[in-house]
mmCIF file of C-alpha atoms in Angstrom:
data_model
loop_
_atom_site.group_PDB
_atom_site.id
_atom_site.type_symbol
_atom_site.label_atom_id
_atom_site.label_comp_id
_atom_site.label_asym_id
_atom_site.label_seq_id
_atom_site.Cartn_x
_atom_site.Cartn_y
_atom_site.Cartn_z
ATOM 1 C CA MET A 139 138.292 96.794 111.203
ATOM 2 C CA TYR A 140 140.075 98.152 107.989
ATOM 3 C CA PRO A 141 143.551 99.679 107.335
ATOM 4 C CA GLU A 142 144.261 103.062 108.631
ATOM 5 C CA GLN A 143 144.400 105.918 106.273
ATOM 6 C CA GLU A 144 143.128 103.743 103.405
ATOM 7 C CA LEU A 145 140.940 106.941 102.300
ATOM 8 C CA LYS A 146 143.346 109.537 103.127
ATOM 9 C CA GLY A 147 143.228 112.572 100.816
ATOM 10 C CA LYS A 148 139.682 111.731 99.741
ATOM 11 C CA VAL A 149 136.479 113.515 100.368
ATOM 12 C CA CYS A 150 133.423 111.580 101.557
ATOM 13 C CA VAL A 151 130.033 112.698 102.163
ATOM 14 C CA VAL A 152 127.312 110.838 104.062
ATOM 15 C CA THR A 153 123.632 111.872 104.317
ATOM 16 C CA GLY A 154 121.489 111.132 107.301
ATOM 17 C CA ALA A 155 124.678 110.977 109.396
ATOM 18 C CA ALA A 156 123.460 112.060 112.878
ATOM 19 C CA LYS A 157 122.790 108.652 113.952
ATOM 20 C CA SER A 158 122.376 104.804 113.373
ATOM 21 C CA ILE A 159 123.827 103.531 109.870
ATOM 22 C CA GLY A 160 124.807 106.950 108.501
ATOM 23 C CA LEU A 161 126.691 107.812 111.784
ATOM 24 C CA ALA A 162 128.446 104.211 111.549
ATOM 25 C CA ILE A 163 129.518 104.902 107.987
ATOM 26 C CA ALA A 164 130.587 108.345 108.785
ATOM 27 C CA GLU A 165 132.801 106.994 111.679
ATOM 28 C CA GLN A 166 134.344 104.264 109.483
ATOM 29 C CA TYR A 167 135.091 106.895 106.644
ATOM 30 C CA ALA A 168 136.790 109.159 109.503
ATOM 31 C CA ARG A 169 138.874 106.191 110.816
ATOM 32 C CA ALA A 170 140.099 105.420 107.442
ATOM 33 C CA GLY A 171 141.450 108.857 106.969
ATOM 34 C CA ALA A 172 138.818 110.636 104.812
ATOM 35 C CA ALA A 173 137.697 114.137 105.114
ATOM 36 C CA THR A 174 134.266 113.224 106.156
ATOM 37 C CA VAL A 175 131.294 115.609 105.604
ATOM 38 C CA MET A 176 128.006 114.820 107.023
ATOM 39 C CA PHE A 177 124.497 116.086 106.169
ATOM 40 C CA ASP A 178 121.357 115.719 108.525
ATOM 41 C CA ILE A 179 118.192 117.567 109.233
ATOM 42 C CA ASP A 180 118.848 116.860 112.891
ATOM 43 C CA PRO A 181 121.250 119.293 114.549
ATOM 44 C CA GLU A 182 122.910 116.442 116.487
ATOM 45 C CA VAL A 183 125.223 115.759 113.331
ATOM 46 C CA GLN A 184 127.034 119.049 114.635
ATOM 47 C CA ASN A 185 127.987 117.186 117.684
ATOM 48 C CA VAL A 186 129.283 114.285 115.744
ATOM 49 C CA ALA A 187 131.460 116.206 113.754
ATOM 50 C CA GLU A 188 132.912 117.994 116.804
ATOM 51 C CA ARG A 189 133.627 114.662 118.468
ATOM 52 C CA LEU A 190 135.225 113.306 115.528
ATOM 53 C CA ASN A 191 137.538 116.424 115.108
ATOM 54 C CA LYS A 192 138.464 116.280 118.962
ATOM 55 C CA GLU A 193 139.628 112.534 118.154
ATOM 56 C CA GLY A 194 142.105 113.872 115.386
ATOM 57 C CA LYS A 195 139.868 112.976 112.443
ATOM 58 C CA THR A 196 138.751 115.431 109.771
ATOM 59 C CA ALA A 197 135.057 116.103 109.806
ATOM 60 C CA LYS A 198 132.516 118.829 109.016
ATOM 61 C CA ALA A 199 128.846 118.757 109.330
ATOM 62 C CA TYR A 200 125.854 120.392 107.777
ATOM 63 C CA THR A 201 122.442 120.722 109.228
ATOM 64 C CA LEU A 202 120.595 120.462 106.011
ATOM 65 C CA ASP A 203 117.175 119.446 104.565
ATOM 66 C CA ILE A 204 118.238 117.294 101.333
ATOM 67 C CA THR A 205 114.902 118.295 99.678
ATOM 68 C CA ASP A 206 116.142 121.800 99.389
ATOM 69 C CA ARG A 207 118.096 121.636 96.156
ATOM 70 C CA GLN A 208 119.756 124.979 96.333
ATOM 71 C CA ALA A 209 120.993 124.498 99.909
ATOM 72 C CA VAL A 210 122.263 121.091 98.828
ATOM 73 C CA LEU A 211 124.101 122.388 95.734
ATOM 74 C CA ALA A 212 125.436 125.263 97.596
ATOM 75 C CA SER A 213 126.864 123.020 100.315
ATOM 76 C CA PHE A 214 128.704 121.026 97.877
ATOM 77 C CA ASP A 215 130.172 124.096 96.293
ATOM 78 C CA GLU A 216 131.561 124.813 99.848
ATOM 79 C CA ILE A 217 132.846 121.136 100.404
ATOM 80 C CA GLU A 218 134.844 121.546 97.137
ATOM 81 C CA SER A 219 136.289 124.859 97.985
ATOM 82 C CA GLU A 220 137.383 123.638 101.691
ATOM 83 C CA PHE A 221 138.284 119.913 101.001
ATOM 84 C CA GLY A 222 138.718 119.416 97.225
ATOM 85 C CA PRO A 223 136.583 117.152 94.891
ATOM 86 C CA VAL A 224 134.177 114.682 96.369
ATOM 87 C CA TYR A 225 135.274 111.105 95.810
ATOM 88 C CA ALA A 226 132.207 109.142 97.450
ATOM 89 C CA LEU A 227 128.688 109.994 98.318
ATOM 90 C CA PHE A 228 126.533 107.646 100.467
ATOM 91 C CA ASN A 229 122.931 108.712 100.227
ATOM 92 C CA ASN A 230 121.777 107.349 103.420
ATOM 93 C CA ALA A 231 119.117 109.941 104.328
ATOM 94 C CA GLY A 232 115.333 108.857 103.921
ATOM 95 C CA ALA A 233 111.789 108.493 105.367
ATOM 96 C CA VAL A 234 109.771 105.350 106.187
ATOM 97 C CA ASP A 235 106.022 105.084 106.781
ATOM 98 C CA GLN A 236 103.525 102.179 107.306
ATOM 99 C CA ARG A 237 99.780 102.274 106.787
ATOM 100 C CA PRO A 238 97.244 100.559 104.582
ATOM 101 C CA PHE A 239 97.354 101.711 101.123
ATOM 102 C CA GLU A 240 93.844 103.196 101.315
ATOM 103 C CA GLU A 241 94.976 105.654 103.788
ATOM 104 C CA ILE A 242 98.171 106.947 101.813
ATOM 105 C CA THR A 243 97.388 110.736 101.213
ATOM 106 C CA PRO A 244 98.722 112.870 98.225
ATOM 107 C CA GLU A 245 100.803 114.794 101.185
ATOM 108 C CA GLN A 246 102.257 111.315 102.278
ATOM 109 C CA MET A 247 103.105 109.998 98.897
ATOM 110 C CA ASP A 248 104.671 113.456 98.097
ATOM 111 C CA ARG A 249 106.861 113.331 101.149
ATOM 112 C CA MET A 250 107.928 109.851 100.515
ATOM 113 C CA PHE A 251 109.474 110.614 97.114
ATOM 114 C CA ARG A 252 110.843 114.137 97.946
ATOM 115 C CA ILE A 253 112.926 112.762 100.774
ATOM 116 C CA ASN A 254 113.919 109.456 99.393
ATOM 117 C CA VAL A 255 114.075 110.080 95.581
ATOM 118 C CA ASN A 256 114.358 113.790 95.086
ATOM 119 C CA GLY A 257 116.602 114.326 97.773
ATOM 120 C CA THR A 258 118.957 111.604 96.764
ATOM 121 C CA LEU A 259 119.125 113.145 93.210
ATOM 122 C CA TRP A 260 119.896 116.724 94.454
ATOM 123 C CA CYS A 261 122.954 115.237 96.379
ATOM 124 C CA ILE A 262 124.151 113.221 93.373
ATOM 125 C CA GLN A 263 123.823 116.407 91.395
ATOM 126 C CA GLY A 264 125.772 118.330 93.951
ATOM 127 C CA ALA A 265 128.611 115.590 94.194
ATOM 128 C CA ALA A 266 128.793 114.603 90.449
ATOM 129 C CA ARG A 267 130.043 118.147 89.416
ATOM 130 C CA SER A 268 133.479 117.650 90.877
ATOM 131 C CA MET A 269 133.421 113.899 90.329
ATOM 132 C CA LYS A 270 133.239 114.428 86.685
ATOM 133 C CA ALA A 271 135.757 117.275 86.557
ATOM 134 C CA ASN A 272 138.080 114.742 88.620
ATOM 135 C CA ARG A 273 137.106 111.768 86.519
ATOM 136 C CA ARG A 274 136.312 109.387 89.474
ATOM 137 C CA GLY A 275 133.854 108.895 92.066
ATOM 138 C CA ARG A 276 131.748 106.391 93.899
ATOM 139 C CA ILE A 277 127.873 107.110 94.445
ATOM 140 C CA ILE A 278 126.127 104.506 96.887
ATOM 141 C CA ASN A 279 122.451 105.104 97.187
ATOM 142 C CA PHE A 280 120.135 103.425 99.690
ATOM 143 C CA SER A 281 117.187 101.496 98.498
ATOM 144 C CA SER A 282 115.722 98.459 100.540
ATOM 145 C CA LYS A 283 114.468 94.824 99.941
ATOM 146 C CA SER A 284 110.942 96.681 99.848
ATOM 147 C CA GLY A 285 112.197 98.377 96.470
ATOM 148 C CA LYS A 286 112.464 94.953 94.772
ATOM 149 C CA THR A 287 109.602 92.922 95.999
ATOM 150 C CA GLY A 288 107.674 95.416 97.927
ATOM 151 C CA SER A 289 106.260 95.225 101.488
ATOM 152 C CA ALA A 290 102.766 94.990 102.699
ATOM 153 C CA LEU A 291 101.549 98.252 104.395
ATOM 154 C CA MET A 292 104.167 100.147 102.954
ATOM 155 C CA ALA A 293 103.292 100.892 99.312
ATOM 156 C CA HIS A 294 104.583 104.399 99.049
ATOM 157 C CA TYR A 295 107.786 103.537 100.656
ATOM 158 C CA SER A 296 108.216 100.385 98.494
ATOM 159 C CA ALA A 297 107.481 102.659 95.269
ATOM 160 C CA ALA A 298 110.054 105.193 96.447
ATOM 161 C CA LYS A 299 112.694 102.812 97.088
ATOM 162 C CA GLY A 300 111.911 101.039 93.706
ATOM 163 C CA ALA A 301 112.559 104.494 92.041
ATOM 164 C CA ILE A 302 115.990 104.527 93.616
ATOM 165 C CA ILE A 303 116.967 101.375 92.004
ATOM 166 C CA ALA A 304 115.865 102.620 88.683
ATOM 167 C CA LEU A 305 117.692 105.922 89.371
ATOM 168 C CA THR A 306 120.859 103.987 90.127
ATOM 169 C CA HIS A 307 120.748 101.941 86.917
ATOM 170 C CA ALA A 308 120.150 105.189 84.779
ATOM 171 C CA LEU A 309 123.061 107.031 86.301
ATOM 172 C CA ALA A 310 125.395 104.154 86.283
ATOM 173 C CA PHE A 311 125.119 104.369 82.409
ATOM 174 C CA GLU A 312 125.090 108.127 82.182
ATOM 175 C CA LEU A 313 128.262 108.408 84.540
ATOM 176 C CA ALA A 314 130.368 105.544 83.474
ATOM 177 C CA PRO A 315 132.242 107.618 80.845
ATOM 178 C CA TYR A 316 133.605 109.655 83.791
ATOM 179 C CA ASN A 317 134.858 106.690 85.811
ATOM 180 C CA ILE A 318 132.043 107.225 88.354
ATOM 181 C CA ASN A 319 130.475 103.904 89.850
ATOM 182 C CA VAL A 320 126.978 104.224 90.796
ATOM 183 C CA ASN A 321 125.330 101.423 92.938
ATOM 184 C CA CYS A 322 122.650 101.059 95.567
ATOM 185 C CA LEU A 323 122.155 98.926 98.676
ATOM 186 C CA CYS A 324 118.885 96.818 99.442
ATOM 187 C CA PRO A 325 118.996 95.856 102.955
ATOM 188 C CA GLY A 326 116.648 93.708 104.961
ATOM 189 C CA ILE A 327 115.169 94.893 108.175
ATOM 190 C CA THR A 328 118.177 96.389 110.009
ATOM 191 C CA GLU A 329 118.388 96.135 113.822
ATOM 192 C CA ALA A 330 119.217 99.070 115.912
ATOM 193 C CA THR A 331 117.753 101.676 113.664
ATOM 194 C CA GLY A 332 114.989 104.217 113.763
ATOM 195 C CA VAL A 333 113.460 102.648 110.548
ATOM 196 C CA TRP A 334 113.337 99.343 112.488
ATOM 197 C CA ALA A 335 111.726 100.812 115.661
ATOM 198 C CA GLN A 336 109.134 102.833 113.607
ATOM 199 C CA VAL A 337 108.280 99.673 111.279
ATOM 200 C CA SER A 338 108.077 97.393 114.098
ATOM 201 C CA SER A 339 105.903 99.585 116.023
ATOM 202 C CA GLY A 340 103.552 100.027 112.751
ATOM 203 C CA TYR A 341 103.374 96.187 112.346
ATOM 204 C CA THR A 342 102.609 95.592 115.996
ATOM 205 C CA LYS A 343 99.673 97.963 115.538
ATOM 206 C CA ASN A 344 98.524 96.901 112.011
ATOM 207 C CA LEU A 345 98.919 93.157 112.762
ATOM 208 C CA ASN A 346 97.792 93.349 116.032
ATOM 209 C CA LEU A 347 100.774 91.257 117.336
ATOM 210 C CA PRO A 348 103.311 91.807 120.272
ATOM 211 C CA ARG A 349 106.740 93.146 119.378
ATOM 212 C CA GLU A 350 108.222 89.945 120.223
ATOM 213 C CA GLU A 351 106.175 88.122 117.688
ATOM 214 C CA VAL A 352 106.899 90.537 114.896
ATOM 215 C CA ILE A 353 110.460 90.283 115.391
ATOM 216 C CA LYS A 354 110.185 86.347 115.417
ATOM 217 C CA LYS A 355 108.008 86.527 112.305
ATOM 218 C CA PHE A 356 110.314 88.535 110.243
ATOM 219 C CA THR A 357 113.555 86.592 111.457
ATOM 220 C CA ALA A 358 111.940 83.301 110.519
ATOM 221 C CA LYS A 359 111.751 84.643 106.829
ATOM 222 C CA VAL A 360 115.740 84.964 106.716
ATOM 223 C CA PRO A 361 117.652 82.072 105.690
ATOM 224 C CA LEU A 362 120.696 82.961 107.818
ATOM 225 C CA GLY A 363 118.300 83.205 110.833
ATOM 226 C CA ARG A 364 118.953 86.884 111.882
ATOM 227 C CA LEU A 365 118.099 90.332 111.121
ATOM 228 C CA THR A 366 120.526 92.822 109.247
ATOM 229 C CA ALA A 367 122.963 94.266 111.477
ATOM 230 C CA ILE A 368 124.404 97.764 110.784
ATOM 231 C CA SER A 369 127.946 96.277 110.642
ATOM 232 C CA ASP A 370 126.797 94.283 107.694
ATOM 233 C CA ILE A 371 125.847 97.409 105.766
ATOM 234 C CA VAL A 372 129.087 99.231 106.953
ATOM 235 C CA GLU A 373 131.085 96.345 105.594
ATOM 236 C CA PHE A 374 129.453 96.596 102.212
ATOM 237 C CA VAL A 375 129.447 100.492 101.851
ATOM 238 C CA TYR A 376 133.353 100.362 102.802
ATOM 239 C CA PHE A 377 133.936 97.720 99.965
ATOM 240 C CA LEU A 378 132.051 99.741 97.524
ATOM 241 C CA THR A 379 134.138 102.894 98.392
ATOM 242 C CA VAL A 380 137.413 101.649 98.544
ATOM 243 C CA TYR A 381 137.301 98.394 96.171
ATOM 244 C CA GLY A 382 134.547 97.417 93.933
ATOM 245 C CA SER A 383 136.078 99.206 90.799
ATOM 246 C CA TYR A 384 134.294 96.851 88.423
ATOM 247 C CA CYS A 385 130.886 97.121 90.147
ATOM 248 C CA THR A 386 128.482 99.700 88.774
ATOM 249 C CA GLY A 387 124.700 99.909 88.233
ATOM 250 C CA GLN A 388 123.878 97.046 90.858
ATOM 251 C CA ALA A 389 121.346 96.847 93.500
ATOM 252 C CA PHE A 390 123.031 94.645 96.136
ATOM 253 C CA ASN A 391 120.873 92.557 98.383
ATOM 254 C CA ILE A 392 121.895 92.646 102.128
ATOM 255 C CA THR A 393 119.185 90.412 103.398
ATOM 256 C CA GLY A 394 120.868 87.244 104.687
ATOM 257 C CA GLY A 395 119.429 85.141 101.805
ATOM 258 C CA ARG A 396 115.594 86.492 101.902
ATOM 259 C CA GLU A 397 115.971 88.565 98.633
ATOM 260 C CA VAL A 398 117.736 86.555 95.792
ATOM 261 C CA HIS A 399 117.247 88.666 92.785
#
């Protein structure tokens, strides 16, 4: 897909890398020659790293809860000692939930922010230390279309994803003097992901519609006539990692035209 060894000598960290979008990004970084470091609370991430290493790539995995700030910071210390300064961080790890807003509990609200917002910030704190010292870096956060216009039955998720956009804006200003680009992605509903499986099941229940009707309902809202594919996100993350040197502080839509601001 992209030139081999384009990221050779660079350290790229991906959170939520055991499967789906995070896995696809980690694999692309590894193919491009990066020393690819993967975080995930799912131990399966260790098998991913083992497979990539057997394929001749350079990869390391941490089975890690990103809401544990001390563990996150310690992991970044290890990464820098073993591989060198971090060049790119893709904050993919997150959580989703769906329910009427009246049913959201304090615990559910707290969990949504701890994972999506706090965990993102802790990873940025870890990566930015070596980026600042090296005076270069790319940070790519994961928001959502829901973080811009909100989504019915997902008030707490939408609020957390909106917070990630604001965090991205603030850190873009703060880190610009160090030549660190900070951007975020705002995809629409993405096929073949655990998030879509959970959300579509939720809409089937909450809207009392068959799953096929739910898919048709949401696809009809997209001008390009299809849901987001994982490859659409991989392409954009790769662009922001390797190129995109004049892009910072942006919340990029990957929605097939559904979101236009």
